[in-house]
Amino acid sequence: MYVVVDPRKGKKTVTVHSDPSSGPDGIRYRKAVPCAFGDTVTAGRWTLDTSSLKSYPADW
């Protein structure tokens, strides 16, 4: 399980990836759940409050 946070202004996304499994192309995360930047995100037994994360300009 892993969480990807893109804090760039104009994009600001959070995605929780889970359910790794083997397939013909190797091990892949089969489930991706998009979340809103600024929400508290649950990833397994952990939670991450993304409202405390800072954003930065998209061209930075």
mmCIF file of C-alpha atoms in Angstrom:
data_model
loop_
_atom_site.group_PDB
_atom_site.id
_atom_site.type_symbol
_atom_site.label_atom_id
_atom_site.label_comp_id
_atom_site.label_asym_id
_atom_site.label_seq_id
_atom_site.Cartn_x
_atom_site.Cartn_y
_atom_site.Cartn_z
ATOM 1 C CA MET A 1 0.000 0.000 0.000
ATOM 2 C CA TYR A 2 1.220 3.475 -0.765
ATOM 3 C CA VAL A 3 -0.089 7.036 -0.953
ATOM 4 C CA VAL A 4 0.873 9.486 -3.705
ATOM 5 C CA VAL A 5 0.380 13.182 -2.962
ATOM 6 C CA ASP A 6 0.736 15.822 -5.687
ATOM 7 C CA PRO A 7 0.701 19.192 -3.883
ATOM 8 C CA ARG A 8 1.085 21.383 -6.995
ATOM 9 C CA LYS A 9 -1.451 24.212 -7.188
ATOM 10 C CA GLY A 10 -4.057 23.486 -9.831
ATOM 11 C CA LYS A 11 -3.519 19.732 -9.478
ATOM 12 C CA LYS A 12 -3.538 18.929 -5.733
ATOM 13 C CA THR A 13 -4.406 15.263 -5.698
ATOM 14 C CA VAL A 14 -4.030 12.332 -3.329
ATOM 15 C CA THR A 15 -4.269 8.705 -4.465
ATOM 16 C CA VAL A 16 -4.176 5.620 -2.229
ATOM 17 C CA HIS A 17 -2.853 2.532 -4.042
ATOM 18 C CA SER A 18 -3.482 -0.959 -2.643
ATOM 19 C CA ASP A 19 -4.199 -4.595 -3.475
ATOM 20 C CA PRO A 20 -0.830 -5.669 -4.898
ATOM 21 C CA SER A 21 -1.033 -8.887 -6.847
ATOM 22 C CA SER A 22 0.867 -10.788 -9.493
ATOM 23 C CA GLY A 23 -0.169 -10.731 -13.106
ATOM 24 C CA PRO A 24 1.400 -11.318 -16.499
ATOM 25 C CA ASP A 25 3.162 -7.949 -16.225
ATOM 26 C CA GLY A 26 4.550 -8.592 -12.725
ATOM 27 C CA ILE A 27 3.330 -7.358 -9.368
ATOM 28 C CA ARG A 28 1.044 -4.341 -9.672
ATOM 29 C CA TYR A 29 -1.220 -2.363 -7.375
ATOM 30 C CA ARG A 30 -4.695 -3.218 -8.659
ATOM 31 C CA LYS A 31 -6.722 -0.653 -6.724
ATOM 32 C CA ALA A 32 -6.322 3.140 -6.808
ATOM 33 C CA VAL A 33 -8.638 5.374 -4.778
ATOM 34 C CA PRO A 34 -8.523 9.130 -5.511
ATOM 35 C CA CYS A 35 -8.999 11.471 -2.551
ATOM 36 C CA ALA A 36 -9.307 15.222 -2.216
ATOM 37 C CA PHE A 37 -6.240 17.189 -1.168
ATOM 38 C CA GLY A 38 -6.971 18.579 2.304
ATOM 39 C CA ASP A 39 -8.982 15.577 3.479
ATOM 40 C CA THR A 40 -7.931 13.006 6.042
ATOM 41 C CA VAL A 41 -6.960 9.954 4.011
ATOM 42 C CA THR A 42 -7.047 6.378 5.258
ATOM 43 C CA ALA A 43 -4.432 3.947 3.986
ATOM 44 C CA GLY A 44 -4.770 0.604 5.713
ATOM 45 C CA ARG A 45 -4.391 1.179 9.451
ATOM 46 C CA TRP A 46 -2.866 4.643 8.986
ATOM 47 C CA THR A 47 -4.462 8.028 8.493
ATOM 48 C CA LEU A 48 -2.893 11.122 6.960
ATOM 49 C CA ASP A 49 -4.351 14.597 7.424
ATOM 50 C CA THR A 50 -3.426 16.209 4.098
ATOM 51 C CA SER A 51 -4.759 19.619 5.190
ATOM 52 C CA SER A 52 -1.458 20.197 6.995
ATOM 53 C CA LEU A 53 0.544 19.643 3.786
ATOM 54 C CA LYS A 54 1.735 22.698 1.883
ATOM 55 C CA SER A 55 1.167 23.234 -1.801
ATOM 56 C CA TYR A 56 3.533 24.924 -4.227
ATOM 57 C CA PRO A 57 3.263 26.507 -7.694
ATOM 58 C CA ALA A 58 2.686 24.141 -10.589
ATOM 59 C CA ASP A 59 5.743 25.457 -12.456
ATOM 60 C CA TRP A 60 8.089 25.034 -9.502
#
